[in-house]
Each structure stands twice: as C-alpha cells, then as structure tokens.
Short mmCIF file of C-alpha atoms in Angstrom, two decimals:
data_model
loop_
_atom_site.label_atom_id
_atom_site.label_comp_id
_atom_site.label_asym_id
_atom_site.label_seq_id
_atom_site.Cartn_x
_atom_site.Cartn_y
_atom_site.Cartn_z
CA UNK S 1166 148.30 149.91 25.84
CA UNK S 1167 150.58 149.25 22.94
CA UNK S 1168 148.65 148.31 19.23
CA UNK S 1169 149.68 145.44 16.38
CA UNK S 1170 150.09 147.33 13.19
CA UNK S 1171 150.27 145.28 10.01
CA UNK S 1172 153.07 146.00 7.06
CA UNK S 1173 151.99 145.58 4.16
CA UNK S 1174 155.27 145.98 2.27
CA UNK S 1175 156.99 143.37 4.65
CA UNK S 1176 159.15 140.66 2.74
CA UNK S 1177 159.93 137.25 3.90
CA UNK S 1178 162.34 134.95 3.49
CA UNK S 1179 160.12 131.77 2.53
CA UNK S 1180 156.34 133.13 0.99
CA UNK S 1181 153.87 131.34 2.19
CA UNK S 1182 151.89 129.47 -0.29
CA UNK S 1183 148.26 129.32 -1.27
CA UNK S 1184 147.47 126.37 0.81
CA UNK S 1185 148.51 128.11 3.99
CA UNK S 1186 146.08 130.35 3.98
CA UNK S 1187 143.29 127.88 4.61
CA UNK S 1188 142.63 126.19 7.42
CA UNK S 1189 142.51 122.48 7.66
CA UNK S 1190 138.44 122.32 9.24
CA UNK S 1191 137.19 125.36 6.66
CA UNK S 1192 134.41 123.97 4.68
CA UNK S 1193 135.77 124.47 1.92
CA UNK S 1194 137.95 121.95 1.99
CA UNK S 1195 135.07 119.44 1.54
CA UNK S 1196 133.57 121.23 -1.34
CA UNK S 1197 137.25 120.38 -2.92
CA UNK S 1198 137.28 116.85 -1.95
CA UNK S 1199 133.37 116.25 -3.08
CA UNK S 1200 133.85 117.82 -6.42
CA UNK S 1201 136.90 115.20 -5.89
CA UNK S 1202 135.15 112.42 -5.46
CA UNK S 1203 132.35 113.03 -8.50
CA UNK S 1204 132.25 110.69 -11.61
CA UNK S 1205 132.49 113.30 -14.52
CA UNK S 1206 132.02 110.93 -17.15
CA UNK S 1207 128.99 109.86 -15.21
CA UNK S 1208 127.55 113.16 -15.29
CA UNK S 1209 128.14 113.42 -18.71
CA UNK S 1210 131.20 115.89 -18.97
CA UNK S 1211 134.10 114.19 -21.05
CA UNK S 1212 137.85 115.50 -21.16
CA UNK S 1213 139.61 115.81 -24.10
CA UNK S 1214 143.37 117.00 -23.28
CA UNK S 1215 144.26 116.77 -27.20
CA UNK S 1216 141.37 119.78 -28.44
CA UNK S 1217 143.06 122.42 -30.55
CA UNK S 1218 142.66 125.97 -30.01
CA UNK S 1219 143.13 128.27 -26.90
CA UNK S 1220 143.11 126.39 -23.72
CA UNK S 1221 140.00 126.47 -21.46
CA UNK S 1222 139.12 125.94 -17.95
CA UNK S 1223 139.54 122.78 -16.65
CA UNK S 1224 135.27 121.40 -15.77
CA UNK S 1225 136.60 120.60 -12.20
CA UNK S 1226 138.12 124.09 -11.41
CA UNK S 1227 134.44 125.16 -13.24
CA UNK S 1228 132.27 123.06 -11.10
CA UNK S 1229 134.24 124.07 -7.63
CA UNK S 1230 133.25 127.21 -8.61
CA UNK S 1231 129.22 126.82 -9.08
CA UNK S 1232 128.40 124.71 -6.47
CA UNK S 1233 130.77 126.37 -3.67
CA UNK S 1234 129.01 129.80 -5.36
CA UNK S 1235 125.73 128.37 -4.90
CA UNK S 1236 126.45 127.00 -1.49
CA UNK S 1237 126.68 130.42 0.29
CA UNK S 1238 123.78 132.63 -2.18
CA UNK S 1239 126.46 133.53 -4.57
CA UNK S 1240 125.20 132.37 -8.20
CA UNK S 1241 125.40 135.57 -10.46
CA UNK S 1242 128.44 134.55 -12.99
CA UNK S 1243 129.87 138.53 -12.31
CA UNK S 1244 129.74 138.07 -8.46
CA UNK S 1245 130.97 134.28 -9.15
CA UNK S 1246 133.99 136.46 -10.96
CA UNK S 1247 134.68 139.01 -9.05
CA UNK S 1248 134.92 136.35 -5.65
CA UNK S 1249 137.75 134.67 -7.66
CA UNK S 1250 139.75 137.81 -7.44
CA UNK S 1251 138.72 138.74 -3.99
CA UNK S 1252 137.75 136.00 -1.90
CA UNK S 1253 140.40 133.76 -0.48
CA UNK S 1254 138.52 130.84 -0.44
CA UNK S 1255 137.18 130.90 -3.81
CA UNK S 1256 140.95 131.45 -5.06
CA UNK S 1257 142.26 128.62 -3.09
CA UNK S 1258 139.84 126.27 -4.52
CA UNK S 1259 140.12 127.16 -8.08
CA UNK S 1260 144.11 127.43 -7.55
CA UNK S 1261 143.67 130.85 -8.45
CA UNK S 1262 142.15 130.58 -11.58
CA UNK S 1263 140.48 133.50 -12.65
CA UNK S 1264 137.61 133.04 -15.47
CA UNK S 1265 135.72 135.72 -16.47
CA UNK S 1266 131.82 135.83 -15.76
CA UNK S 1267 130.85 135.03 -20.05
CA UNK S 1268 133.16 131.61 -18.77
CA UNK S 1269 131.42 131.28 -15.99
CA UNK S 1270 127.79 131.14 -17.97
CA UNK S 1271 128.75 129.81 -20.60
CA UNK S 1272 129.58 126.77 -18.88
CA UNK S 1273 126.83 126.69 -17.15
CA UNK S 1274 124.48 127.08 -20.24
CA UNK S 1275 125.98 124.03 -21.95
CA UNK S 1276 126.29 121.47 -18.84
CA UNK S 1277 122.60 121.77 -17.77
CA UNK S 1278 122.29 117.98 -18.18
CA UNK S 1279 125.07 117.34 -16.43
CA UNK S 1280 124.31 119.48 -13.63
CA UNK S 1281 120.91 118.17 -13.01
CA UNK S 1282 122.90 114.74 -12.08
CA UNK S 1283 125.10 116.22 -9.27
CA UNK S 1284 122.70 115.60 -6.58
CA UNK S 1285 121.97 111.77 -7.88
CA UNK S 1286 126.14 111.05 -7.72
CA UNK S 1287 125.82 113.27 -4.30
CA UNK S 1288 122.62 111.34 -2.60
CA UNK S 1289 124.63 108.13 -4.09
CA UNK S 1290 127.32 108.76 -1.89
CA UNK S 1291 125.38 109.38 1.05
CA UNK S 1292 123.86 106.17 0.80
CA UNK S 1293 127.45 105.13 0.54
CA UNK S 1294 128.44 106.22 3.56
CA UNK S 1295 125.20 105.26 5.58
CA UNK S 1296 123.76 108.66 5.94
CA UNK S 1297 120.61 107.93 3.97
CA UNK S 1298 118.77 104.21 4.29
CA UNK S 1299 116.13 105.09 2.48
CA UNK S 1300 113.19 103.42 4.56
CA UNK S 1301 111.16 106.40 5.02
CA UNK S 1302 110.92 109.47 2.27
CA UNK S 1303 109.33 112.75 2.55
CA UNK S 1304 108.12 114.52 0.33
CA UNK S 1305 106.98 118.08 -0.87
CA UNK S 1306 106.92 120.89 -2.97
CA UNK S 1307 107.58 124.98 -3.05
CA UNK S 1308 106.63 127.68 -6.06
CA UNK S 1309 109.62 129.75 -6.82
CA UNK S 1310 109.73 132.49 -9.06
CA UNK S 1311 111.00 131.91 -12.68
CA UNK S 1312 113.28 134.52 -14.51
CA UNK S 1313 110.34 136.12 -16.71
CA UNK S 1314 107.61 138.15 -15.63
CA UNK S 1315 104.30 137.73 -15.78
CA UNK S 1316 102.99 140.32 -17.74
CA UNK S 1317 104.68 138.54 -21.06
CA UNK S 1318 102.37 135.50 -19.85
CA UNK S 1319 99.58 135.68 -22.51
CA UNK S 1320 96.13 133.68 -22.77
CA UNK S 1321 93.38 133.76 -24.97
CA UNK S 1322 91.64 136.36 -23.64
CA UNK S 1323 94.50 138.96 -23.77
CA UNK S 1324 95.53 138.29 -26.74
CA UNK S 1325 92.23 139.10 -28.29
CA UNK S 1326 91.56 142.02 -26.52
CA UNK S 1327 95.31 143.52 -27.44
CA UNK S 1328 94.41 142.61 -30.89
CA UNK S 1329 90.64 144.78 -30.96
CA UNK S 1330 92.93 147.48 -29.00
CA UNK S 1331 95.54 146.97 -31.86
CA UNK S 1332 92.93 147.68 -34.50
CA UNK S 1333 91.57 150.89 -33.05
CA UNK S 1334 94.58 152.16 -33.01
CA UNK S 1335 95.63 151.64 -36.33
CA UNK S 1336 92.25 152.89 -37.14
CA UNK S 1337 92.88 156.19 -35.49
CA UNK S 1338 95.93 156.77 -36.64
CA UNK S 1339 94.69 156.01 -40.41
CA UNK S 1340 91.66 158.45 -40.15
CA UNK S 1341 94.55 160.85 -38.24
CA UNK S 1342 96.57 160.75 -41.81
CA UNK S 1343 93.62 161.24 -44.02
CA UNK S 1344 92.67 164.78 -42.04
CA UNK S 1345 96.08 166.40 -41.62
CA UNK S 1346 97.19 169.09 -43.63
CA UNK S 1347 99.31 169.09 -45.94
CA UNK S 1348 101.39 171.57 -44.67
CA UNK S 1349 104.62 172.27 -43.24
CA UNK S 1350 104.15 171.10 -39.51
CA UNK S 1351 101.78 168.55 -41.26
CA UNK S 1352 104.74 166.43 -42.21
CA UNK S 1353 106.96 165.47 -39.47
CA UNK S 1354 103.63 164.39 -38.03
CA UNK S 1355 102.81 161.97 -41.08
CA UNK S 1356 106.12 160.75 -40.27
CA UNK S 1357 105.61 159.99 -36.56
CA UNK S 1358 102.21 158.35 -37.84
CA UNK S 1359 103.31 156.19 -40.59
CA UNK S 1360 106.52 154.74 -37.82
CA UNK S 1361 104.03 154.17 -35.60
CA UNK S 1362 101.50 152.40 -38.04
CA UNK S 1363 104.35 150.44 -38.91
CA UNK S 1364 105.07 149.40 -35.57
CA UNK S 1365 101.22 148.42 -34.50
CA UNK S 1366 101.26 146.26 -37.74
CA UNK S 1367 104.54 144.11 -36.55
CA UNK S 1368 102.54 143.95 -32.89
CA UNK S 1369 99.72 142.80 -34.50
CA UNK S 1370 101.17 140.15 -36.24
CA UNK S 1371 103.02 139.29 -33.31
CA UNK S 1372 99.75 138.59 -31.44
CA UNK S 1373 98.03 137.32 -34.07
CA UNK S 1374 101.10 134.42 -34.07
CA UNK S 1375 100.76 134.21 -29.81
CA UNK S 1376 96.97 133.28 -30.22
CA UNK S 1377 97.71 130.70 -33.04
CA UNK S 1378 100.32 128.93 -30.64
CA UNK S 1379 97.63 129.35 -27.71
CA UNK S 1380 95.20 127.03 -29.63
CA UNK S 1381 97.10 124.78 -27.94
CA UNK S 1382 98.37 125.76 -24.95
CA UNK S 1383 95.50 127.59 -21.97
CA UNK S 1384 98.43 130.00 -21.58
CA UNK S 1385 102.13 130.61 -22.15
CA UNK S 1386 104.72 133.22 -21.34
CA UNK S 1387 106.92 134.67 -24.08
CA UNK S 1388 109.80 134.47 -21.94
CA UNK S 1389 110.12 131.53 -20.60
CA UNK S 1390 107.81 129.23 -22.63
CA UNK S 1391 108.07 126.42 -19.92
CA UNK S 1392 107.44 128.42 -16.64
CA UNK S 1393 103.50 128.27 -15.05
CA UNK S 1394 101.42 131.23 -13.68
CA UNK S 1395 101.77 130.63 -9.75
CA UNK S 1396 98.93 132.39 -7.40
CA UNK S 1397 100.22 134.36 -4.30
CA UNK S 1398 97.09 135.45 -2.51
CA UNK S 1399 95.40 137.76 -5.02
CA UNK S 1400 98.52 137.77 -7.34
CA UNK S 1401 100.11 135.93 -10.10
CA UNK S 1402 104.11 135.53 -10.84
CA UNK S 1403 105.70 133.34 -13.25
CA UNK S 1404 107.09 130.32 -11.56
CA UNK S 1405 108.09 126.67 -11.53
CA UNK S 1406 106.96 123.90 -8.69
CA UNK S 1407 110.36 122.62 -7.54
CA UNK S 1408 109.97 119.11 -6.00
CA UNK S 1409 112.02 117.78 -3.02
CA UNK S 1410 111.79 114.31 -1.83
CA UNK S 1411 114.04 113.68 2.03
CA UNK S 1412 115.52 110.86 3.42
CA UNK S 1413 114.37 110.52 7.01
CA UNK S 1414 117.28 108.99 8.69
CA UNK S 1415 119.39 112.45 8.75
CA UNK S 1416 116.71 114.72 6.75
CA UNK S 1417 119.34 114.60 3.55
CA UNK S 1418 117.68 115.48 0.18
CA UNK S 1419 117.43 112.35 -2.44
CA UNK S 1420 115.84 113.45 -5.55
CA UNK S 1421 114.67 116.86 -7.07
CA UNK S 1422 112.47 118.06 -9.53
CA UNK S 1423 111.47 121.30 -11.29
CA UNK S 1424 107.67 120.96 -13.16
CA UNK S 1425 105.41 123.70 -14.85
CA UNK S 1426 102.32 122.62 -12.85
CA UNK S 1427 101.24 125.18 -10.10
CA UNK S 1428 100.10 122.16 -7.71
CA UNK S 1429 101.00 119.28 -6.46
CA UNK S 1430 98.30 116.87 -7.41
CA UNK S 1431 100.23 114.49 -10.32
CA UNK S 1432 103.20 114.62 -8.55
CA UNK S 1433 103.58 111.98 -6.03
CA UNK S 1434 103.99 108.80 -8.12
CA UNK S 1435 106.54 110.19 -10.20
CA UNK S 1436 108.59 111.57 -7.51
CA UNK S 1437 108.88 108.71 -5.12
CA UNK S 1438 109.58 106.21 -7.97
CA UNK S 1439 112.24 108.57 -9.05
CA UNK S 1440 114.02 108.80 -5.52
CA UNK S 1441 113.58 104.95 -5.25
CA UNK S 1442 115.34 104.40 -8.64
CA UNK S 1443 118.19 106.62 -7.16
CA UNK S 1444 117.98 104.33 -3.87
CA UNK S 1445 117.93 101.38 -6.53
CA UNK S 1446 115.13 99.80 -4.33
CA UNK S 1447 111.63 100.68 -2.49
CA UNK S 1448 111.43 102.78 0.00
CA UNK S 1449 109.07 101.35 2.94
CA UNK S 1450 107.11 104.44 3.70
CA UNK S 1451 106.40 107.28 1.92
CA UNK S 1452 104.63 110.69 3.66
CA UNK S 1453 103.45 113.77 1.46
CA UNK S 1454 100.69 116.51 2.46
CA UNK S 1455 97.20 117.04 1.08
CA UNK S 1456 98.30 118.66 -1.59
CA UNK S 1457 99.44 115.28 -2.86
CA UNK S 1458 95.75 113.50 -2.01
CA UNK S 1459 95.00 112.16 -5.62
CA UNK S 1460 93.72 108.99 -4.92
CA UNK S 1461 94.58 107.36 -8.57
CA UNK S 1462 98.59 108.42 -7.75
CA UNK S 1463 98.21 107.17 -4.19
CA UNK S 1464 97.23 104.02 -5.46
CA UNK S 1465 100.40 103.76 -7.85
CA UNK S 1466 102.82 103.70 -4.92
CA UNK S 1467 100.21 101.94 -2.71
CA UNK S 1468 99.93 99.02 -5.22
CA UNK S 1469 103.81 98.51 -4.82
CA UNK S 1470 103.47 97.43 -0.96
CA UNK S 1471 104.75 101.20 0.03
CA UNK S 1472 102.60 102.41 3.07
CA UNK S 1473 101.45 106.08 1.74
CA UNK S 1474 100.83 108.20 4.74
CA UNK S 1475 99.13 111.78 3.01
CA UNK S 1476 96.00 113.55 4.86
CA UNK S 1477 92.58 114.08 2.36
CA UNK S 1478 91.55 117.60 2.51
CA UNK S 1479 88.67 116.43 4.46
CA UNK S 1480 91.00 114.80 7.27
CA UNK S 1481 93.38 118.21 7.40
CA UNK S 1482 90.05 120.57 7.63
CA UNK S 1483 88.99 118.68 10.67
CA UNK S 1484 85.14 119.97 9.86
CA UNK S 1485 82.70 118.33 11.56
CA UNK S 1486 80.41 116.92 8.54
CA UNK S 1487 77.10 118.78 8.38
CA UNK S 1488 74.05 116.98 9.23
CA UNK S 1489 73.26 116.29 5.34
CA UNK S 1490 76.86 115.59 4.18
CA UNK S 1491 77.99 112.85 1.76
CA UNK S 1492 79.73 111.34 5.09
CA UNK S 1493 75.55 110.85 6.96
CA UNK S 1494 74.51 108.87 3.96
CA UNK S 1495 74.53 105.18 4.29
CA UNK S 1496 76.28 102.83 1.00
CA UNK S 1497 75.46 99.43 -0.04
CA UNK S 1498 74.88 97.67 -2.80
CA UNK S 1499 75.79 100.22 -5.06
CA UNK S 1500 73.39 102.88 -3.82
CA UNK S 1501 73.07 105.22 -0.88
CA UNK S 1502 70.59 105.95 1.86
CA UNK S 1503 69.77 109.16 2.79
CA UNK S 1504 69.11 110.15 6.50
CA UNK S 1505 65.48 109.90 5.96
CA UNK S 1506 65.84 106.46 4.48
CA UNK S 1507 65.02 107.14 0.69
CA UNK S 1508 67.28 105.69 -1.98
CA UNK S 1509 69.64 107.16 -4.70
CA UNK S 1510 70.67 104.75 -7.35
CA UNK S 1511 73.62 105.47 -10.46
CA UNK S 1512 72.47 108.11 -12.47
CA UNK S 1513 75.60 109.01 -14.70
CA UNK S 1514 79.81 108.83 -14.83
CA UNK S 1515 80.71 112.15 -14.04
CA UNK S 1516 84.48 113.20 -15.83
CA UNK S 1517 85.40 109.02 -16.07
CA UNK S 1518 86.66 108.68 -12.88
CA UNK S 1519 83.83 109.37 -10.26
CA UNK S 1520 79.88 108.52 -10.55
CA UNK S 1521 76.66 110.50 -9.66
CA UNK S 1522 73.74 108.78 -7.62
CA UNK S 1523 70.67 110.64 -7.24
CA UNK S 1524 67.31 109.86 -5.82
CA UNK S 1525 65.07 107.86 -8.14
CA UNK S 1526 62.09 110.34 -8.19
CA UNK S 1527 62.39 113.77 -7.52
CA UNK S 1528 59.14 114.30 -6.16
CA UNK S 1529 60.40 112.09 -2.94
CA UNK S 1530 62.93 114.81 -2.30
CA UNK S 1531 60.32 118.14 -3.01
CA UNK S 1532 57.69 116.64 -1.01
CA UNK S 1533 60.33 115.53 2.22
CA UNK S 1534 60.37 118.01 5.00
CA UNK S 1535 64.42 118.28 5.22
CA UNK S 1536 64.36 119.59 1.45
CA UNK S 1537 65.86 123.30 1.21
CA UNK S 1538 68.67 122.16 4.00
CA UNK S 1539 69.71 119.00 2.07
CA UNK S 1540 69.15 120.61 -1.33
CA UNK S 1541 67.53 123.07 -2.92
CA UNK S 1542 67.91 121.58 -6.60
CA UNK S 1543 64.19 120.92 -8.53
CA UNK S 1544 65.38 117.29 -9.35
CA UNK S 1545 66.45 116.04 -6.18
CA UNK S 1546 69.65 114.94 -4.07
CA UNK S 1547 72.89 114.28 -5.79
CA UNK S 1548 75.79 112.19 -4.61
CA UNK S 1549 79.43 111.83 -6.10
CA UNK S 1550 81.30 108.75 -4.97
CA UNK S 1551 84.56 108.20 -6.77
CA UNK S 1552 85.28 104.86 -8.89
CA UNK S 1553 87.80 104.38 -6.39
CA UNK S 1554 86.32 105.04 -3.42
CA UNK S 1555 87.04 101.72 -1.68
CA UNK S 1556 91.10 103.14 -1.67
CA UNK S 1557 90.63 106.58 -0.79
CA UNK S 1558 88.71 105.64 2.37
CA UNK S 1559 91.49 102.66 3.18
CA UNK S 1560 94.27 105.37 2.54
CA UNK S 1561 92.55 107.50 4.56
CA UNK S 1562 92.18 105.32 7.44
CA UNK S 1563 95.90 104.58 7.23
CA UNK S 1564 97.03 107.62 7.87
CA UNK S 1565 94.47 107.95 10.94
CA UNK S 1566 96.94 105.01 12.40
CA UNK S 1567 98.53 105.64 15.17
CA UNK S 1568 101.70 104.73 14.12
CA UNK S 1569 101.10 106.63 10.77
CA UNK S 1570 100.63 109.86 13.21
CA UNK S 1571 104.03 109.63 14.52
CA UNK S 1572 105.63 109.44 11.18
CA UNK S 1573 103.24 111.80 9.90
CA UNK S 1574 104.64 114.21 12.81
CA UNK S 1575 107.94 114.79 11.62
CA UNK S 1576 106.93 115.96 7.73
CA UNK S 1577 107.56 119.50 8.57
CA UNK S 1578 111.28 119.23 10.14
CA UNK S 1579 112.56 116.71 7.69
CA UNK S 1580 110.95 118.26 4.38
CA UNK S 1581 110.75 121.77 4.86
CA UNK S 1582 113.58 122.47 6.61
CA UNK S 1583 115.70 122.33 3.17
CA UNK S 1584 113.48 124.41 1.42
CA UNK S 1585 113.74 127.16 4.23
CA UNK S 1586 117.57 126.87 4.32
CA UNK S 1587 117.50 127.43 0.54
CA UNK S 1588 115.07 130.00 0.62
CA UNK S 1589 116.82 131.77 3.56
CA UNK S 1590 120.03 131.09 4.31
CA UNK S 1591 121.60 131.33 0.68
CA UNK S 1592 118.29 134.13 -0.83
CA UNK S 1593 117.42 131.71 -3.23
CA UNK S 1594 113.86 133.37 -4.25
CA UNK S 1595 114.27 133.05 -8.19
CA UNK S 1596 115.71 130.93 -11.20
CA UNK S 1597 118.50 132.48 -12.77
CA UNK S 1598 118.18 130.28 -15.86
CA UNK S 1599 115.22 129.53 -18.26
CA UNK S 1600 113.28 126.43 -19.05
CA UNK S 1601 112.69 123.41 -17.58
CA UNK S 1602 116.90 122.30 -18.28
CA UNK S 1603 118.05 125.33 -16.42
CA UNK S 1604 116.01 125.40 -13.32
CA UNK S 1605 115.93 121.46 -13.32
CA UNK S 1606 120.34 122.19 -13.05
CA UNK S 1607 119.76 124.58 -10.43
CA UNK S 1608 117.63 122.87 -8.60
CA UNK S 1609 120.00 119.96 -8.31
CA UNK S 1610 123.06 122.41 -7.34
CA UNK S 1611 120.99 124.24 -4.59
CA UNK S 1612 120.23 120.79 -3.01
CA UNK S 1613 123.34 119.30 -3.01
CA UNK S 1614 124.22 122.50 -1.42
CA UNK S 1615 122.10 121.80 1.54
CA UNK S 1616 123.32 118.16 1.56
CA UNK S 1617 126.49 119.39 1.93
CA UNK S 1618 126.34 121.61 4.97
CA UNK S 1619 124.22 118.76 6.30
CA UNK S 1620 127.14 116.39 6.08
CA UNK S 1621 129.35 118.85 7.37
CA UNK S 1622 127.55 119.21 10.35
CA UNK S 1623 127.29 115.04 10.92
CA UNK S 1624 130.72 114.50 10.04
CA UNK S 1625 132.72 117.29 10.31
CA UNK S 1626 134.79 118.89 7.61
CA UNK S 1627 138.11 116.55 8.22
CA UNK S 1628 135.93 113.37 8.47
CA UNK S 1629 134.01 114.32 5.71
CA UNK S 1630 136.80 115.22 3.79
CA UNK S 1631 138.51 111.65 4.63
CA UNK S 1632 135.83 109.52 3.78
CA UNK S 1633 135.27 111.84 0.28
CA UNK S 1634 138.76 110.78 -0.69
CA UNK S 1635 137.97 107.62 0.29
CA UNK S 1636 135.32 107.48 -2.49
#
C-alpha cells in the first residue's frame, strides 16, 4: 500500500492566504463576527487613532482574543500568548497579531468594567434575534474558588492568638540575648536574634493593624480583601458566590453576578430585577431553590405581579411534622392553640422581623401530661411566627401548584446546566483575577462563552454568523 508524505519545503506558485486555512462552519468564525457585532463605546472602550507614542493593539484584536481564550478553558495571558503563535485559529482571528502575555493582562486589568458588560450587549442580542423572551427566568448560584488562600483569611480570634504567640516569642528571644555569652560563637547568634526580633516586631505590628481593620469587618483575607470564606464539608476556601439567572425559552444565560456572601439568602430580589432591567421589562415567572426562601425578598418580586416559584426548607425536607410541631398548633386571633387546647398569646419581637408567643402561665405547661415531649423548658411552650407569615405560607402554597410543579421541574436542566459546562467543559474551578471588578469581568466572559456555543448549536455557525453581521 503506497503512503502520502508531506514536503515541507514545497513552494507554490500562488501562497495560500490566512483565510484559507479556516473553514467556513469553524466556530470561530462566529466568535469574529460577535466581537463584530459589539458596541465598544457601549461597553465603555473608546478609540483614539490620533494617541502619540508606540502603537498598541487594536481592543477588537484584544477582545477576540479573551473571550475565544475563555471559550475553550484557555485564560492564562502566557497560554493566551503562546496560542497566538501556535494555534491556527487563534492567529486567524487576531490576523496574526502576536501580543505578548504583560499585553494580554494588562488589558485585561484596565477593561474590567467594560468586560463585565459583554454578556448584557450579548443577552441583548439574543433577545434580538428571538432566542430569549424572557417570560420565565431561572435562577441560581455556585461558590467558586477565589485567587487567595485561605490561610491569609484572618478573624478576631487569630489575630489575637498570633499576637500572644508573637509576644512569647519576642520574650524568648529577649531573655535568649540577656544569657548568651559574650563570646566568640556568642555573636553570630546575637545577630540571628536581633534579625529575628526585628522581624517579629514588623509581624506584630502587622497584626496589630489586621485586628484594628477587623473591628469592622467579622473577617477578611489579606489577599483578596473582597473574597468570603466558603464551607466545603468540613473545610473552608476563599471564594466568591457567582450568580446566574437563565432564560427558559433556549436555557441562554441573561444576567450574572459575582457577591462576597457564602449563601444565597439576599440574593433573589436583586438578581431578577437586574436580568429584567437587561430584558427592559418583567419577567412573568421567576423559579429559584431554597436557598433563595427569604420571605422579605420573595415578597419584593412577588409585590411586582411576578409569580415566585422557590421551595421553603420545610417543603424540600418533605418531614412529616412531629406530633408537637409549630405546623399541629392551631392560629387565630393573634394567638395559637396548642394540641391540648391551652393558649399562647405575644410575648416579645424576636430580631424585628418574627414574634414569640408563649403560653400565658407556665404552670399550665409543667402540670400537662405531654410536657417533656412538647418541651422541656421551666417556663413553658414557645412559638415563633414570622411578621410575615401570611406571605410565606401563600408563597408556599404557590409553589405546591400544580402548574408551579411543572415549571419548577425544569430548574435543574435550564440553570445548572451552564454552570456544569463552565465548570467542566472549559476547567473553570478558580478566579484568575482579584476583587469583586475582576471576577465580576470574568464572570461575564465565561457566560457569554456558554451563550455562545449555545447559539452555535441553535443556529449554526454560518447562520449565526449571518444574522451577527446583520446586527
């Protein structure tokens, strides 16, 4: 069987040029046209063709670069570099431009703001062209690892015990000076102690300045000042809570947001009246889990004629009540009956948003025969009911609606599904950049990323590429 052998030293008559070597359907031919089809003075970059000085990369070559990058796991500015010398797709689309990786950061340090708007010009031209209607959003959150490490996360606590460890040691080493001889091996080692003093002196005023700055703050890293401490089963990391709210017509992403809470319990108003404001009008329903069950930011949407659709932790748990629960007590009137028919009345408001009732005489509850199973406390039954109680149990009730359930159903495919594709698909397990700026810019490149290869795979790369240019 004869064999193709390749010559590298063959010459032709006509080269072939750049644009030959890709292919009219390769993808990244609609990274080209959507970088294309961006507003740049929108986003907040401005050209200036008359600047002085050596010439610089043009923001559109730049841009190509990060988000195509991005779009298959490739966001280190040296990797970024090194692809636009070896990849043949990353030197088509810059036109073989070939910035070196301080470029590469560098631009990406100083157009954080305008980064964090790509995927609001991106979702706006989805709407555009009919892929998101905006009826019904999803919405939820994932912890991702921020570029610091936990151990320069100080709180109160550790910062006073480094400071009594501090002290010892510059107490040893002080009584270590006053007993060494003064002898020849004695002083290269006053010279290792007095370095050392000297450096357990700057520590401790470096603490001492940590613990002034935590009279604010319950905790802070030194690192990253803006990043949270996240829990992973019995560990901590330093992390953000990135925020992802989905259309539900083709599962496209609408809005993102990076916060430095580690839950999810303040989030929902803010984040559905941020992807409405990108729709530029109210969505009908919108669906979160019950890690979004705060009944006071429930009721924000909810007051705006939105149907909210998120499960209470009591409705997820699926717990029978036990046979003394808050659930077996009868209200009315603005006091409860217990099982056995005795009355607790308003005793207190507990934290300003929920009040205690609790039966009127304690020796009712000592002297009943269900006391020790009902409660155990000396001064009788206690019950919380929440100011807003009323909503909570209407909320809840709505999303026990059968047509609620069937909305309800398809949280997980249409909300996690881009969080797994980030996650998995393009290794996206930590920020590259610090603060809430940087990880805010990333978090808008990785999801327009996923939008993307999502309209790709509806339209096709010619089609999508035609109706881009039609933009």
């Amino acid at each position: 069987m004869a064999y193709r052998y390749g010559n590298r030293n063959q010459i032709n008559l006509f080269p072939e040029s750049m644009e030959d070597y890709i292919a009219p359907d390769d993808p990244v031919r609609a990274y080209d046209a959507f970088i294309g089809a961006l507003d740049f003075r929108d986003l907040g970059i401005t050209f200036d063709t008359h600047k002085v000085g050596n010439s610089q990369y043009h923001p559109h070559a730049m841009l190509k670069l990060l988000v195509y990058g991005y779009s298959y796991g490739i966001r280190s500015s040296r990797k970024l570099e090194r692809a636009c010398h070896h990849n043949l797709s990353f030197i088509w689309l810059t036109s073989g431009l070939k910035p070196d990786h301080k470029t590469i950061a560098e631009f990406r340090r100083k157009n954080k703001e305008a980064l964090a708007q790509i995927l609001k010009q991106c979702a706006k031209i989805c709407i555009k062209l009919n892929l998101i209607e905006g009826n019904t959003l999803f919405l939820d959150g994932t912890k991702i690892r921020a570029n610091a490490s936990i151990a320069n996360t100080w709180t109160k606590k550790k910062a006073k015990k480094a400071l009594k460890h501090i002290d010892e040691r510059i107490k040893d080493i002080l009584t270590q000076c006053d007993t060494v001889d003064d002898t020849e091996e004695g002083l290269g080692s006053l010279v290792t102690m007095d370095k050392e003093l000297k450096d357990q002196k700057i520590l401790k005023s470096k603490v001492k300045n940590i613990l002034k700055e935590l009279q604010e703050e319950e905790s802070f890293n030194t690192t990253d000042l803006e990043c949270t401490s996240i829990k992973k089963g019995k560990n901590f990391y330093a992390g953000f809570n990135f925020q992802s709210t989905v259309d539900g017509k083709e599962g496209l992403i609408l809005s993102t947001d990076v916060v430095s809470e580690n839950n999810d319990l303040n989030q929902f108003a803010f984040q559905i009246n941020q992807a409405n404001h990108t729709l530029n009008k109210k969505c009908q329903i919108a669906v979160a889990d019950c890690g979004y069950a705060s009944t006071d930011n429930l009721e924000k949407i909810d007051n705006q004629g939105i149907k909210v659709i998120v499960p209470s932790q009591r409705q997820v748990t699926k717990k029978e009540p036990s046979l003394f629960a808050k659930e077996r007590f009868t209200y009315q009137d603005d006091y409860y009956l217990c099982p056995q028919g005795h009355k607790l009345t308003p005793y207190r408001l507990n934290k300003g948003n929920n009040i205690v009732y609790k039966i009127a005489d304690k020796k009712i509850c000592l002297a009943c025969a269900c006391y020790g199973i009902c409660t155990t406390s000396p001064t009788g039954r206690t019950i919380s009911r929440l100011l807003k109680e009323e909503v909570r149990q209407r909320l809840e009730a709505q999303y026990d609606e059968p047509s609620s359930q069937e909305v309800y159903q398809l949280r997980k495919e249409k909300v996690e599904l881009p969080f797994g594709h980030i996650k998995h698909n393009l290794k996206f397990d930590s920020f590259l950049l610090r603060g809430l700026k940087g990880v805010k810019a990333e978090a808008s490149i990785l999801a327009t990323c996923f939008n993307l290869v999502r309209m790709i795979t509806l339209l096709g790369v010619p089609g999508l590429v035609k109706e881009l240019n039609a933009c």
